[in-house]
Coordinates of C-alpha atoms in Angstrom, one line a residue:
X147 CA 54.3 14.2 -77.0
X148 CA 50.7 15.0 -76.3
X149 CA 50.5 12.0 -74.1
X150 CA 53.6 12.9 -72.2
X151 CA 52.4 16.3 -71.7
X152 CA 49.1 15.1 -70.2
X153 CA 51.1 12.8 -67.8
X154 CA 53.2 15.7 -66.7
X155 CA 50.1 17.7 -66.0
X156 CA 48.7 14.8 -64.0
X157 CA 51.9 14.4 -62.0
X158 CA 52.0 18.1 -61.3
X159 CA 48.3 18.1 -60.0
X160 CA 48.5 15.0 -57.7
X161 CA 52.0 15.5 -56.0
X162 CA 50.9 18.4 -53.7
X163 CA 47.7 16.2 -52.7
X164 CA 50.0 13.4 -51.7
X165 CA 52.1 15.8 -49.6
X166 CA 48.9 17.2 -48.0
X167 CA 47.8 13.8 -47.1
X168 CA 50.9 13.0 -45.3
X169 CA 50.7 16.3 -43.4
X170 CA 47.1 15.6 -42.5
X171 CA 47.9 12.2 -41.3
X172 CA 50.8 13.6 -39.1
X173 CA 48.6 16.3 -37.7
X174 CA 45.7 13.8 -37.1
X175 CA 48.2 11.5 -35.2
X176 CA 49.2 14.5 -33.1
X177 CA 45.6 15.2 -32.3
X178 CA 45.1 11.5 -31.4
X179 CA 48.1 11.5 -29.1
X180 CA 46.8 14.5 -27.3
X181 CA 43.4 12.9 -27.1
X182 CA 45.1 9.8 -25.5
X183 CA 46.8 11.9 -23.0
X184 CA 43.6 13.7 -21.9
X185 CA 41.9 10.2 -21.9
X186 CA 44.6 8.9 -19.5
X187 CA 43.9 11.8 -17.2
X188 CA 40.2 11.0 -17.4
X189 CA 39.4 14.4 -19.0
X190 CA 37.1 12.8 -21.4
X191 CA 35.6 16.1 -22.8
X192 CA 39.0 17.2 -24.0
X193 CA 39.9 13.8 -25.2
X194 CA 36.7 13.8 -27.2
X195 CA 37.6 17.2 -28.8
X196 CA 40.9 16.1 -29.9
X197 CA 39.7 12.7 -31.3
X198 CA 37.1 14.8 -33.2
X199 CA 40.0 16.9 -34.7
X200 CA 41.9 13.8 -35.6
X201 CA 38.7 12.4 -37.4
X202 CA 38.2 15.7 -39.2
X203 CA 41.7 15.6 -40.6
X204 CA 41.5 11.9 -41.4
X205 CA 37.9 10.7 -41.6
X206 CA 38.8 7.1 -43.0
X207 CA 40.8 6.1 -39.9
X208 CA 39.0 3.4 -38.0
X209 CA 41.1 3.7 -34.7
X210 CA 40.2 7.4 -34.4
X211 CA 36.5 6.5 -34.5
X212 CA 37.2 3.7 -31.9
X213 CA 38.9 5.9 -29.6
X214 CA 36.2 8.5 -29.7
X215 CA 33.6 5.8 -29.1
X216 CA 35.6 4.8 -26.0
X217 CA 35.5 8.4 -24.7
X218 CA 31.8 8.9 -25.4
X219 CA 31.2 5.5 -23.5
X220 CA 33.0 7.0 -20.5
X221 CA 30.8 10.0 -20.7
X222 CA 27.7 7.8 -20.7
X223 CA 26.8 8.9 -24.3
X224 CA 26.3 5.3 -25.5
X225 CA 24.1 6.1 -28.6
X226 CA 26.7 8.5 -30.0
X227 CA 29.4 6.0 -29.1
X228 CA 27.5 3.2 -31.0
X229 CA 27.6 5.3 -34.1
X230 CA 31.3 5.8 -33.9
X231 CA 32.0 2.1 -33.0
X232 CA 29.9 1.0 -36.0
X233 CA 31.7 3.5 -38.3
X234 CA 35.1 2.1 -37.1
X235 CA 34.2 -1.5 -38.1
X236 CA 32.7 -0.4 -41.4
X237 CA 36.1 1.1 -42.1
X238 CA 38.0 -2.0 -40.8
X239 CA 36.1 -5.2 -40.2
X240 CA 39.1 -6.7 -38.6
X241 CA 39.3 -4.1 -35.9
X242 CA 38.5 -6.2 -32.8
X243 CA 38.3 -3.4 -30.5
X244 CA 35.7 -1.7 -32.7
X245 CA 33.6 -4.8 -32.6
X246 CA 34.0 -5.0 -28.7
X247 CA 33.0 -1.3 -28.3
X248 CA 30.0 -1.7 -30.6
X249 CA 28.9 -4.8 -28.6
X250 CA 29.4 -2.9 -25.3
X251 CA 27.3 0.0 -26.6
X252 CA 24.4 -2.3 -27.8
X253 CA 24.5 -4.0 -24.4
X254 CA 24.6 -0.8 -22.4
X255 CA 21.6 0.4 -24.4
X256 CA 19.8 -2.9 -23.7
X257 CA 20.1 -4.6 -27.2
X258 CA 21.6 -7.8 -26.0
X259 CA 21.0 -9.9 -29.2
X260 CA 22.9 -7.2 -31.2
X261 CA 25.7 -7.2 -28.6
X262 CA 26.0 -11.0 -28.9
X263 CA 26.5 -10.6 -32.6
X264 CA 29.3 -8.1 -32.1
X265 CA 31.0 -10.1 -29.4
X266 CA 30.8 -13.2 -31.7
X267 CA 32.5 -11.3 -34.5
X268 CA 35.3 -10.3 -32.1
X269 CA 35.8 -13.8 -31.1
X270 CA 35.8 -14.9 -34.7
X271 CA 38.8 -12.5 -35.1
X272 CA 40.4 -13.4 -31.8
X273 CA 39.0 -16.6 -30.2
X274 CA 41.2 -16.2 -27.1
X275 CA 40.0 -12.6 -26.3
X276 CA 39.0 -12.8 -22.7
X277 CA 37.1 -9.6 -22.7
X278 CA 35.0 -10.8 -25.7
X279 CA 34.3 -14.0 -23.9
X280 CA 33.1 -12.3 -20.7
X281 CA 31.0 -9.8 -22.5
X282 CA 29.4 -12.5 -24.6
X283 CA 28.4 -14.2 -21.3
X284 CA 27.0 -10.9 -19.9
X285 CA 24.9 -10.3 -23.0
X286 CA 23.4 -13.9 -22.7
X287 CA 22.7 -13.3 -19.0
X288 CA 20.9 -10.1 -19.8
X289 CA 18.7 -12.1 -22.5
X290 CA 17.9 -14.6 -19.8
X291 CA 16.9 -11.8 -17.3
X292 CA 14.7 -10.3 -19.9
X293 CA 12.9 -13.6 -20.5
X294 CA 12.4 -14.3 -16.9
X295 CA 11.1 -10.7 -16.3
X296 CA 8.6 -11.1 -19.1
X297 CA 7.1 -14.3 -17.6
X298 CA 7.1 -12.9 -14.2
X299 CA 5.3 -9.7 -15.2
X300 CA 2.6 -11.8 -16.6
X301 CA 2.3 -13.6 -13.3
X302 CA 2.2 -10.2 -11.5
X303 CA 5.4 -11.2 -9.5
X304 CA 6.6 -7.7 -9.6
X305 CA 9.3 -8.1 -7.0
X306 CA 11.0 -10.7 -9.1
X307 CA 10.7 -8.4 -12.2
X308 CA 12.5 -5.6 -10.2
X309 CA 15.2 -8.1 -9.2
X310 CA 15.8 -9.1 -12.8
X311 CA 15.8 -5.6 -14.1
X312 CA 18.3 -4.6 -11.4
X313 CA 20.5 -7.4 -12.5
X314 CA 20.1 -6.6 -16.2
X315 CA 20.8 -2.9 -15.6
X316 CA 24.2 -3.7 -14.1
X317 CA 25.3 -4.6 -17.7
X318 CA 22.8 -2.3 -19.5
X319 CA 22.9 1.0 -17.4
X320 CA 21.6 3.1 -20.2
X321 CA 18.5 1.0 -21.2
X322 CA 15.5 3.1 -20.8
X323 CA 13.2 0.1 -21.5
X324 CA 14.6 -1.7 -18.5
X325 CA 14.4 1.3 -16.2
X326 CA 10.7 1.8 -17.3
X327 CA 9.8 -1.8 -16.5
X328 CA 11.5 -1.6 -13.2
X329 CA 9.7 1.7 -12.4
X330 CA 6.3 0.4 -13.5
X331 CA 6.8 -2.6 -11.2
X332 CA 7.9 -0.4 -8.4
X333 CA 4.7 1.6 -8.7
X334 CA 2.6 -1.6 -8.7
X335 CA 4.4 -2.6 -5.5
X336 CA 3.5 0.7 -3.9
X337 CA 7.2 2.0 -3.9
X338 CA 6.1 5.3 -5.5
X339 CA 9.1 7.6 -4.6
X340 CA 11.5 5.0 -6.2
X341 CA 9.3 4.7 -9.2
X342 CA 9.0 8.6 -9.6
X343 CA 12.7 9.0 -9.3
X344 CA 13.5 6.4 -12.1
X345 CA 10.9 8.1 -14.3
X346 CA 12.1 11.6 -13.6
X347 CA 15.7 10.7 -14.4
X348 CA 14.6 9.5 -18.0
X349 CA 12.4 12.5 -18.5
X350 CA 15.3 14.9 -17.6
X351 CA 17.2 13.3 -20.6
X352 CA 14.1 12.9 -22.8
X353 CA 11.1 14.9 -21.9
X354 CA 9.1 13.3 -24.6
X355 CA 9.4 9.8 -23.5
X356 CA 5.8 8.5 -23.3
X357 CA 6.7 5.4 -21.1
X358 CA 8.3 7.7 -18.4
X359 CA 5.3 10.0 -18.6
X360 CA 3.0 7.1 -18.2
X361 CA 4.9 5.9 -15.1
X362 CA 4.8 9.3 -13.5
X363 CA 1.1 9.4 -14.1
X364 CA 0.7 5.8 -12.8
X365 CA 2.4 6.8 -9.5
X366 CA 0.2 9.9 -9.0
X367 CA -2.8 7.7 -9.9
X368 CA -1.9 5.1 -7.3
X369 CA -1.3 7.7 -4.7
X370 CA -4.9 9.0 -5.3
X371 CA -3.8 12.2 -7.0
X372 CA -6.1 11.5 -9.8
X373 CA -6.4 14.8 -11.6
X374 CA -2.6 15.2 -11.9
X375 CA -2.4 11.6 -13.0
X376 CA -4.7 12.2 -15.9
X377 CA -2.6 15.2 -17.0
X378 CA 0.4 12.9 -17.4
X379 CA -1.5 10.2 -19.2
X380 CA -2.9 12.7 -21.6
X381 CA 0.7 14.0 -22.2
X382 CA 1.9 10.4 -22.8
X383 CA -0.9 9.8 -25.3
X384 CA 0.1 13.0 -27.1
X385 CA 3.5 11.7 -27.5
X386 CA 2.4 8.1 -28.4
X387 CA -1.3 8.1 -29.4
X388 CA -1.2 4.2 -29.4
X389 CA 0.1 3.8 -25.9
X390 CA -2.2 1.1 -24.7
X391 CA -1.3 1.3 -20.9
X392 CA -1.6 5.0 -20.8
X393 CA -4.9 4.8 -22.6
X394 CA -6.4 2.2 -20.1
X395 CA -5.0 4.1 -17.0
X396 CA -6.4 7.3 -18.2
X397 CA -9.8 5.7 -18.7
X398 CA -9.8 4.1 -15.3
X399 CA -8.6 7.3 -13.7
X400 CA -11.5 9.3 -15.2
X401 CA -14.1 6.7 -14.3
X402 CA -12.8 6.3 -10.7
X403 CA -12.9 10.0 -10.2
X404 CA -16.4 10.3 -11.5
X405 CA -17.8 7.4 -9.5
X406 CA -16.1 8.5 -6.3
X407 CA -17.4 12.1 -6.6
X408 CA -21.0 10.8 -7.4
X409 CA -20.8 8.5 -4.3
X410 CA -19.7 11.6 -2.1
X411 CA -22.4 13.6 -3.4
X412 CA -25.1 10.9 -2.8
X413 CA -23.7 10.5 0.7
X414 CA -23.9 14.2 1.5
X415 CA -27.4 14.3 0.2
X416 CA -28.3 11.4 2.7
X417 CA -29.0 9.0 -0.1
X418 CA -27.1 6.2 1.5
X419 CA -28.4 3.3 -0.6
X420 CA -27.2 5.1 -3.9
X421 CA -23.9 6.0 -2.2
X422 CA -23.4 2.4 -1.4
X423 CA -24.1 1.4 -5.0
X424 CA -21.7 4.0 -6.4
X425 CA -18.9 3.1 -4.1
X426 CA -19.3 -0.6 -4.9
X427 CA -19.1 0.1 -8.8
X428 CA -16.1 2.3 -8.2
X429 CA -14.4 -0.6 -6.3
X430 CA -14.8 -2.8 -9.4
X431 CA -12.9 -0.5 -11.7
X432 CA -9.3 -1.1 -10.9
X433 CA -8.3 -3.6 -8.2
X434 CA -4.7 -2.5 -8.5
X435 CA -5.4 1.1 -7.2
X436 CA -4.7 0.3 -3.5
X437 CA -5.0 3.9 -2.0
X438 CA -8.1 4.9 -3.8
X439 CA -9.8 1.5 -3.1
X440 CA -8.9 1.9 0.6
X441 CA -10.7 5.1 0.6
X442 CA -13.7 3.7 -1.2
X443 CA -13.9 0.8 1.3
X444 CA -13.8 3.3 4.2
X445 CA -16.4 5.4 2.6
X446 CA -18.7 2.4 2.0
X447 CA -18.1 1.4 5.6
X448 CA -19.2 4.8 6.7
X449 CA -22.4 4.3 4.6
X450 CA -23.0 0.9 6.2
X451 CA -22.6 2.4 9.6
X452 CA -25.3 4.9 8.7
X453 CA -27.5 2.1 7.6
X454 CA -26.8 0.3 10.9
X455 CA -25.1 -2.6 9.1
X456 CA -22.3 -2.6 11.6
X457 CA -20.9 -6.0 10.7
X458 CA -20.7 -4.9 7.0
X459 CA -19.1 -1.7 8.1
X460 CA -16.5 -3.4 10.1
X461 CA -15.8 -5.7 7.1
X462 CA -15.3 -2.6 4.7
X463 CA -13.0 -0.9 7.2
X464 CA -11.1 -4.1 7.6
X465 CA -10.5 -4.3 3.8
X466 CA -9.5 -0.7 3.8
X467 CA -6.6 -1.2 6.5
X468 CA -5.5 -4.4 4.6
X469 CA -4.9 -2.2 1.6
X470 CA -3.4 0.7 3.5
X471 CA -2.3 -0.2 7.1
X472 CA -1.6 3.6 7.8
X473 CA -5.1 4.6 7.0
X474 CA -6.1 6.4 10.3
X475 CA -9.7 7.2 9.2
X476 CA -10.6 3.5 8.6
X477 CA -9.2 2.5 12.1
X478 CA -11.3 5.1 13.7
X479 CA -14.4 4.2 11.8
X480 CA -13.9 0.5 12.6
X481 CA -13.2 1.2 16.2
X482 CA -16.4 3.2 16.5
X483 CA -18.2 0.3 15.0
X484 CA -16.7 -2.1 17.5
X485 CA -17.7 0.2 20.3
X486 CA -21.3 0.2 18.9
X487 CA -21.3 -3.6 18.8
X488 CA -19.8 -3.9 22.3
X489 CA -16.5 -5.5 20.9
X490 CA -14.4 -3.4 23.3
X491 CA -11.2 -5.4 23.1
X492 CA -11.1 -4.9 19.2
X493 CA -12.0 -1.2 19.7
X494 CA -9.1 -0.8 22.3
X495 CA -6.7 -2.4 19.8
X496 CA -7.7 0.0 17.0
X497 CA -7.6 3.1 19.2
X498 CA -4.2 2.0 20.4
X499 CA -2.9 1.7 16.8
X500 CA -4.4 5.2 16.2
X501 CA -2.8 6.8 19.2
X502 CA 0.5 5.2 18.5
X503 CA 0.5 6.9 15.1
X504 CA -1.0 10.2 16.1
X505 CA -0.8 11.1 19.7
X506 CA -3.5 13.8 19.8
X507 CA -5.7 14.6 22.8
X508 CA -8.7 13.4 20.9
X509 CA -7.3 10.1 20.1
X510 CA -6.1 9.6 23.7
X511 CA -9.6 10.3 25.1
X512 CA -11.1 7.8 22.5
X513 CA -8.7 5.2 23.7
X514 CA -9.5 5.9 27.5
X515 CA -13.2 5.7 26.8
X516 CA -12.7 2.3 25.0
X517 CA -10.6 1.0 27.8
X518 CA -13.2 2.0 30.3
X519 CA -15.9 0.2 28.4
X520 CA -13.8 -2.8 28.1
X521 CA -13.2 -2.7 31.9
X522 CA -16.9 -2.3 32.5
X523 CA -17.7 -5.1 30.1
X524 CA -15.7 -7.6 32.2
X525 CA -18.0 -7.0 35.2
X526 CA -21.6 -8.2 35.4
X527 CA -23.8 -6.2 33.1
X528 CA -26.6 -5.1 35.6
X529 CA -28.6 -3.5 32.8
X530 CA -28.7 -6.8 30.9
X531 CA -29.5 -8.7 34.0
X532 CA -32.6 -6.6 34.5
X533 CA -33.3 -6.3 30.8
X534 CA -33.3 -2.5 30.8
X535 CA -31.6 0.2 28.8
X536 CA -28.7 2.1 30.2
X537 CA -30.8 5.2 30.3
X538 CA -33.6 3.5 32.0
X539 CA -35.6 5.6 34.6
X540 CA -36.1 4.6 38.4
X541 CA -39.6 3.4 37.6
X542 CA -38.4 1.2 34.7
X543 CA -35.7 -0.2 36.9
X544 CA -38.3 -1.1 39.6
X545 CA -40.7 -2.6 37.2
X546 CA -37.8 -4.7 35.7
X547 CA -36.8 -5.9 39.1
X548 CA -40.3 -6.9 40.0
X549 CA -40.7 -8.9 36.8
X550 CA -37.2 -10.7 37.0
X551 CA -37.4 -11.3 40.8
X552 CA -40.7 -13.0 40.5
X553 CA -39.5 -14.9 37.3
X554 CA -36.4 -16.4 39.1
X555 CA -37.7 -16.7 42.7
X556 CA -36.6 -20.1 44.1
X557 CA -40.1 -21.0 45.2
X558 CA -41.3 -20.8 41.7
X559 CA -38.9 -23.5 40.8
X560 CA -39.1 -25.8 43.9
X561 CA -40.3 -28.6 41.8
X562 CA -37.5 -28.4 39.2
X563 CA -34.3 -30.5 39.1
X564 CA -31.5 -29.6 41.6
X565 CA -29.4 -28.2 38.6
X566 CA -32.3 -25.8 37.5
X567 CA -32.9 -24.7 41.1
X568 CA -29.3 -23.9 41.5
X569 CA -29.3 -21.8 38.3
X570 CA -32.4 -20.0 39.2
X571 CA -31.1 -19.2 42.7
X572 CA -28.0 -17.7 40.9
X573 CA -30.1 -15.6 38.6
X574 CA -32.3 -14.5 41.4
X575 CA -29.3 -13.3 43.4
X576 CA -28.0 -11.5 40.5
X577 CA -31.3 -9.7 39.9
X578 CA -31.2 -8.5 43.5
X579 CA -27.6 -7.5 43.1
X580 CA -28.4 -5.5 40.0
X581 CA -31.3 -3.8 41.7
X582 CA -29.2 -2.9 44.7
X583 CA -26.7 -1.0 42.5
X584 CA -29.0 0.6 39.9
X585 CA -31.6 1.7 42.3
X586 CA -29.1 3.6 44.4
X587 CA -27.9 6.8 42.7
X588 CA -24.5 6.8 44.3
X589 CA -23.8 3.2 43.5
X590 CA -25.3 3.6 40.0
X591 CA -22.9 6.6 39.2
X592 CA -19.9 4.6 40.4
X593 CA -21.0 1.6 38.3
X594 CA -21.6 3.8 35.2
X595 CA -18.2 5.3 35.5
X596 CA -16.4 2.1 35.7
X597 CA -15.2 2.5 39.3
X598 CA -14.8 -0.6 41.7
X599 CA -17.9 -1.0 43.6
X600 CA -16.1 -2.9 46.4
X601 CA -14.5 0.3 47.4
X602 CA -15.9 2.4 50.2
X603 CA -17.8 -0.5 51.7
X604 CA -19.7 -1.6 48.7
X605 CA -18.9 -5.2 48.8
X606 CA -21.2 -7.0 46.6
X607 CA -20.6 -10.4 48.2
X608 CA -22.2 -9.2 51.5
X609 CA -25.8 -8.6 50.5
X610 CA -28.8 -11.0 50.9
X611 CA -31.0 -11.3 47.9
X612 CA -34.0 -12.4 50.2
X613 CA -33.7 -9.3 52.2
X614 CA -33.9 -7.2 49.1
X615 CA -37.0 -9.1 47.9
X616 CA -38.6 -8.6 51.4
X617 CA -37.8 -4.9 51.4
X618 CA -39.1 -4.4 47.8
X619 CA -42.4 -6.3 48.3
X620 CA -42.8 -5.6 52.0
X621 CA -44.2 -7.7 54.8
X622 CA -42.7 -9.5 57.8
X623 CA -42.1 -12.8 56.1
X624 CA -39.2 -14.0 54.0
X625 CA -37.7 -17.2 52.7
X626 CA -34.3 -18.9 52.6
X627 CA -32.6 -20.6 49.7
X628 CA -32.5 -23.8 51.7
X629 CA -36.1 -24.4 51.6
X630 CA -39.8 -23.4 51.9
X631 CA -41.7 -20.3 52.9
X632 CA -40.8 -18.3 56.0
X633 CA -43.9 -16.2 55.5
X634 CA -47.4 -17.5 55.1
X635 CA -48.5 -18.5 51.7
X636 CA -50.5 -15.2 51.3
X637 CA -49.0 -13.0 53.6
X638 CA -46.2 -11.3 51.6
X639 CA -45.9 -10.9 48.7
X640 CA -49.6 -10.2 47.9
X641 CA -52.0 -12.9 46.5
X642 CA -51.6 -11.7 42.9
X643 CA -47.9 -11.8 43.2
X644 CA -47.8 -15.2 44.7
X645 CA -50.0 -16.4 41.9
X646 CA -47.5 -15.0 39.4
X647 CA -44.8 -16.7 41.6
X648 CA -46.3 -20.2 41.2
X649 CA -47.8 -19.8 37.8

């Protein structure tokens, strides 16, 4: 009787629980159906709410977790979806959709190896499942893209890494690791706005992501915003003290800033030798920092121009524009060096580049000046012919003519070969031509301004070098290129000058 009484008690206690379970299951099913309806309408937030209610009523039902996982995936909440998918297959290891969703979440988050295991399990349960077959291929493709990207990153083939990450992200859109690698390579390629955008998207979702903070800093660092860059590197190291890349970048940024500032200080103080050394040391810190190095090359070029090492200055400015072909200051500095070394065609090319970029009055005038000097350079250089400076006085021009005219006078070379005589006659004529122009203020002004001398009756082909020589040295005599003296040996020029002529 005691046993029977105990049994009755047990029966009385459990019967209401069974009834409650059945009611809970019915209510849970109702919630699931409502969730399905919202899911079909693409109202995933409401679907999520009803699937959650179903789970609360029946927490041991694998399909409810599977459905909520599918909803979270549509909302882009793959990490939460992964938890639900994993719970669904824990409750029912034969749940194929659960394994597929688990694999899809792993793949979306960038864990392709784990995704492969999930898809393999789905294929073990249903070897003809087309979705599982395709997703398995996708996961293996992602693994292959990762391998290629790793190799290419070591080779510094950043374009190829970006390509591989773009392909991988088609299957793993929620993978922060892939996005960070892509952003870092974009920064290395100088595509800073794109890299910043990727890093900023990650930081909006996770403000403590050290990798994203590092990439933000890297972009600023490469854009020569070094102080701001250091702030991001420090923040990244605060989140991840062992972040090696952030540590190296922070150290380089601080060293570059210090060297550049010390170089600028030395330059302002007129210590050009020290400035050159400091800029050179700064250039050795980080070859990847293109914009800062372009400025350092230009600064060193300016130092070299001050030291009158114009060829070195040109080389430095050339290196600057190779790194940054939009760097106006480097083009201007190089153009001035070209002007100083009389390489006018190169100067015109640089000034044209500058004026095309920035159409200012100043740049237009610089271009016009270079074009004028180029035009002048294509004519005979009368100053060089006489061997005088462009600022030579009237007396210096006369002395130079006297010396050169006597040096190249045909009678002085009457015993030379026909070829030498012809060359000296040509030089004698050019000396006379140069004197004619530079000794006449009007003609000299027109020549210096680059105007055509043949205008206004100044045809340089009509003058006679012999007449100029006679007029300069005086006396009734003269000579012709064809031969001999027309004046007596000691009539004109004077005895001393004729000694010079024949010496």
